[in-house]
């Protein structure tokens, strides 16, 4: 989230789309309800009327996979009716940037498309630069090649009539939603978006979010209280896991995983350190080498030095052009290329898209280590439906893990708040915490590699691995390492910081090896002042907007609302004095931690302040991106249909699907679009009573009591069409598999009028698996979902695909 | 120190935290359920289920509404079940809080089914041996200065608990606010019971037994007789 949970109550209009917050983030609804009681309007847009919709002031439906059409229509509405915040757009966004003539959009493709490689040459989307290499700008937003005018042109096609044809939403409803939400463009009004997997799990997932980011920038909703782009994370600590970068393509702190062609640390740092010649751009990522070197020092300690590039050569590099995401990993495993697998705190046999392919892939393993709380469909894949254990050669080791409340450590929530938790009960039996297990694994690897170094033992032998106190794993040692230390006496701005002391914040990290930090974003969380994430201070900040700066700790440097220097005008006065985030006293900022301490853009007399910096400090050019040239599928979001869709063509442009989406063509990757065998749009979602694949919740009797069986929800109309009665068991099929489920025939789904025809949609929860309940009859919805995903994140497209529903 | 609940259904998201918290506090077993084509599960209150969120889809004024009713015992001021049983060791009212409590002695009542029938809200449920069970206002928690488990768990403020006067004031204030958006909103039987539901639409749309039938709490001859003979109730119930 750019903002945080409590801040939701500050909003004037809350849009919940791509999310069912009442069910999947039930506690967050405390703040939504509080806002409503203060007059806030809640809008719910969802293919299905959910428990969130039941509390909304406005509800409407859209067909799964048509969100960019819906939101693109809102962009057009905002621009046509001049509802955007002109000052904000001119001051803080790249709306004024002039785009090079090489940028174009035609026939559904942006310029620079390579049809063979299915990739874009992003250099075609560059800005016109002045002689200093700084983008040319027209802050009056009138130049026909400025981003703002190109935006207008791009979304001029998104008329409500066409949007309605694509989404199945009535024009009346579209206009009601647009009008209500766009009212937050007024200075002093704030609108927020709460979104989740309903937006991300598509071949256009990243662009879904981009569309909303554009809307929020047009309306001046970024950096203000009650605004922001707020991702509701799907797991209580997935924010922590992404911050510490468990994904293949990033190093902790969102640094990049090096490629094979990044042959030295110098080459690597140079490649990923953005350069800006604009003296007004803070270009914060210019500090990249300080963070990468400090990270290496945390990994390898004393073994890392200038002479060996701080151990850079000991870290694995990704092959150029190759992708190692979930989709690719299981594809490789399916094709026999992976022999060993740690399935750690996850259940791929049920959670991964195209679960039949995953389950077949597991058979190819020589060994698997399954660390989990309960037995599950992954560790026990070899005795699952359709498996003959006699033919499965995989050796599975099950390591029993304890649950979260049985261990001490931290989690980081959606709002970036790192919260320390003490250990509650002791782990049961011989179950252990993940920290214990990983520590022992590392120690054993070091022992084995010492005895028999093999080809390349350096990375393991040189690994710093001292996270032990009294012979036991110590999470405090890890937390301190994450914060980072001064490894020698370091003098900064006349003050000397002693060797062995904790670094106060990432502003003090160095690129010469004198500091360590296992995650620069978390530098400031555990300092000489103590474990700031363990604080529970109850006092709000001076601006009384629910920041609670002494409750836990958030990154970066406890800044609760990021981009907050956009919450003020050029002189540093809040756009909304009644709900202000920061304000300039004439000498300094007060309120939230400012997004950099530099003075406002203008002095009190209205002159440009030479000491200022642009507000969006993490972007090279210091401005928020309406035009986003860094993504794989284009600088402006465009509506494309899902891989499997109910229409023959895309009504918006000549390309049916995202031209850069990864599509797998193996025999387990069957897909079919606009195919009479699979006539209904299928989607997957969650319920409040279960969680993820249900490994924890299916074993909890009080939860299983409430949601005992796999179900499929469908409209009354579809039920009638197929002769399916409410409560009847039916079969849902897709080109990849089939699932038996209980039919819930309900008014909460309605047929969609799409492209002049009727499109039915059904939906299922993905919380079930054959292992439990013991009947083995409640299976995973992912047996149906497709082998494709977003070209930027590779997140699978499990929210929109095609199915059939038949009576059994 | 007389207690009451306000259940503001306009704030309920049917998260069912209340339903589970009740089970957890009382260590009640889960029932074996199937999906009957609804999220509502178990289907009904039972000897093992004291709190149940009832869920109903209704089209009202052309708009689809999903109505939630977190059902539980109303802890009546003058409980018909208590009057019908006429045996304080089986069914009694806690003088301090007004909580209506069933004990194991309920299985020895000669008129168990009559007791169940007497409840206008269809609350009491019996075990195989005739023992009756229902919500007990988490009296053990309340006596120790804690809120009932369902109230403690509720994230949105749908479940409220406190001194009766404060709760009735809260109820009236909430009704006034809710009426601005939902002119048909009402409080259900606030003068007769301790668990006051605030609903936005017609009560029957939420649940058949959401409100008591007219005259339920009027004085009947049977009730008057029992009250007159209170000290001898144990004896009289065997004679009548």
CSV table of N, CA and C in Angstrom, one decimal, chain B residues 7 28 34 38 45 69 87-88 100 109-110 113 118 128 138 149-150 158-159 170 180 183 193 198 205 212 231:
chain,number,residue,atom,x,y,z
B,7,UNK,N,-27.4,-5.3,18.2
B,7,UNK,CA,-26.9,-6.0,17.0
B,7,UNK,C,-27.3,-5.2,15.8
B,28,UNK,N,-17.5,-25.7,22.0
B,28,UNK,CA,-18.6,-26.5,21.4
B,28,UNK,C,-18.1,-27.3,20.2
B,34,UNK,N,-23.1,-30.0,5.3
B,34,UNK,CA,-22.9,-30.1,3.8
B,34,UNK,C,-23.3,-28.7,3.3
B,38,UNK,N,-25.8,-22.7,0.1
B,38,UNK,CA,-25.8,-21.5,0.8
B,38,UNK,C,-24.5,-21.4,1.6
B,45,UNK,N,-29.7,-23.1,14.5
B,45,UNK,CA,-29.2,-23.2,15.9
B,45,UNK,C,-29.4,-24.7,16.3
B,69,UNK,N,-28.3,-11.8,9.6
B,69,UNK,CA,-29.0,-11.8,10.9
B,69,UNK,C,-28.2,-12.7,11.9
B,87,UNK,N,-39.1,-23.7,36.9
B,87,UNK,CA,-38.2,-24.4,37.7
B,87,UNK,C,-36.8,-23.7,37.7
B,88,UNK,N,-36.6,-22.8,38.7
B,88,UNK,CA,-35.4,-22.0,38.7
B,88,UNK,C,-34.1,-22.8,38.7
B,100,UNK,N,-30.4,-15.0,30.8
B,100,UNK,CA,-31.3,-16.1,31.0
B,100,UNK,C,-30.4,-17.4,30.8
B,109,UNK,N,-37.0,-31.5,33.2
B,109,UNK,CA,-38.3,-30.8,33.1
B,109,UNK,C,-39.3,-31.7,32.5
B,110,UNK,N,-40.5,-31.7,32.9
B,110,UNK,CA,-41.5,-32.6,32.4
B,110,UNK,C,-42.1,-32.0,31.0
B,113,UNK,N,-40.5,-29.8,25.5
B,113,UNK,CA,-41.0,-29.3,24.2
B,113,UNK,C,-41.9,-28.1,24.3
B,118,UNK,N,-42.5,-22.3,23.6
B,118,UNK,CA,-42.9,-21.0,24.2
B,118,UNK,C,-42.0,-19.9,23.7
B,128,UNK,N,-30.0,-35.0,22.9
B,128,UNK,CA,-30.8,-36.3,22.9
B,128,UNK,C,-31.5,-36.6,24.2
B,138,UNK,N,-22.4,-15.3,27.7
B,138,UNK,CA,-21.0,-15.5,28.2
B,138,UNK,C,-20.9,-14.9,29.6
B,149,UNK,N,-17.9,-13.2,24.0
B,149,UNK,CA,-16.9,-13.5,23.0
B,149,UNK,C,-17.3,-13.0,21.6
B,150,UNK,N,-18.6,-13.1,21.3
B,150,UNK,CA,-19.1,-12.6,19.9
B,150,UNK,C,-18.9,-11.1,19.8
B,158,UNK,N,-20.9,-4.2,14.6
B,158,UNK,CA,-22.3,-4.7,14.6
B,158,UNK,C,-22.7,-5.2,15.9
B,159,UNK,N,-21.8,-5.9,16.6
B,159,UNK,CA,-22.1,-6.5,17.9
B,159,UNK,C,-21.7,-5.5,19.0
B,170,UNK,N,-27.7,4.0,22.5
B,170,UNK,CA,-26.9,3.7,21.3
B,170,UNK,C,-27.9,3.3,20.2
B,180,UNK,N,-31.9,7.5,7.8
B,180,UNK,CA,-31.7,8.5,6.7
B,180,UNK,C,-31.5,7.8,5.4
B,183,UNK,N,-35.4,4.3,5.3
B,183,UNK,CA,-36.5,4.9,6.1
B,183,UNK,C,-37.3,3.8,6.8
B,193,UNK,N,-36.8,-7.2,25.4
B,193,UNK,CA,-35.7,-8.1,25.3
B,193,UNK,C,-34.3,-7.4,25.5
B,198,UNK,N,-31.1,-4.1,15.1
B,198,UNK,CA,-31.4,-3.0,14.3
B,198,UNK,C,-31.4,-3.5,12.8
B,205,UNK,N,-37.9,-10.4,6.3
B,205,UNK,CA,-37.0,-10.7,5.3
B,205,UNK,C,-35.7,-11.3,5.8
B,212,UNK,N,-41.0,-11.0,17.8
B,212,UNK,CA,-42.0,-11.8,18.5
B,212,UNK,C,-43.4,-11.4,17.9
B,231,UNK,N,-42.8,-18.6,45.1
B,231,UNK,CA,-42.1,-19.4,46.1
B,231,UNK,C,-42.5,-20.8,46.0
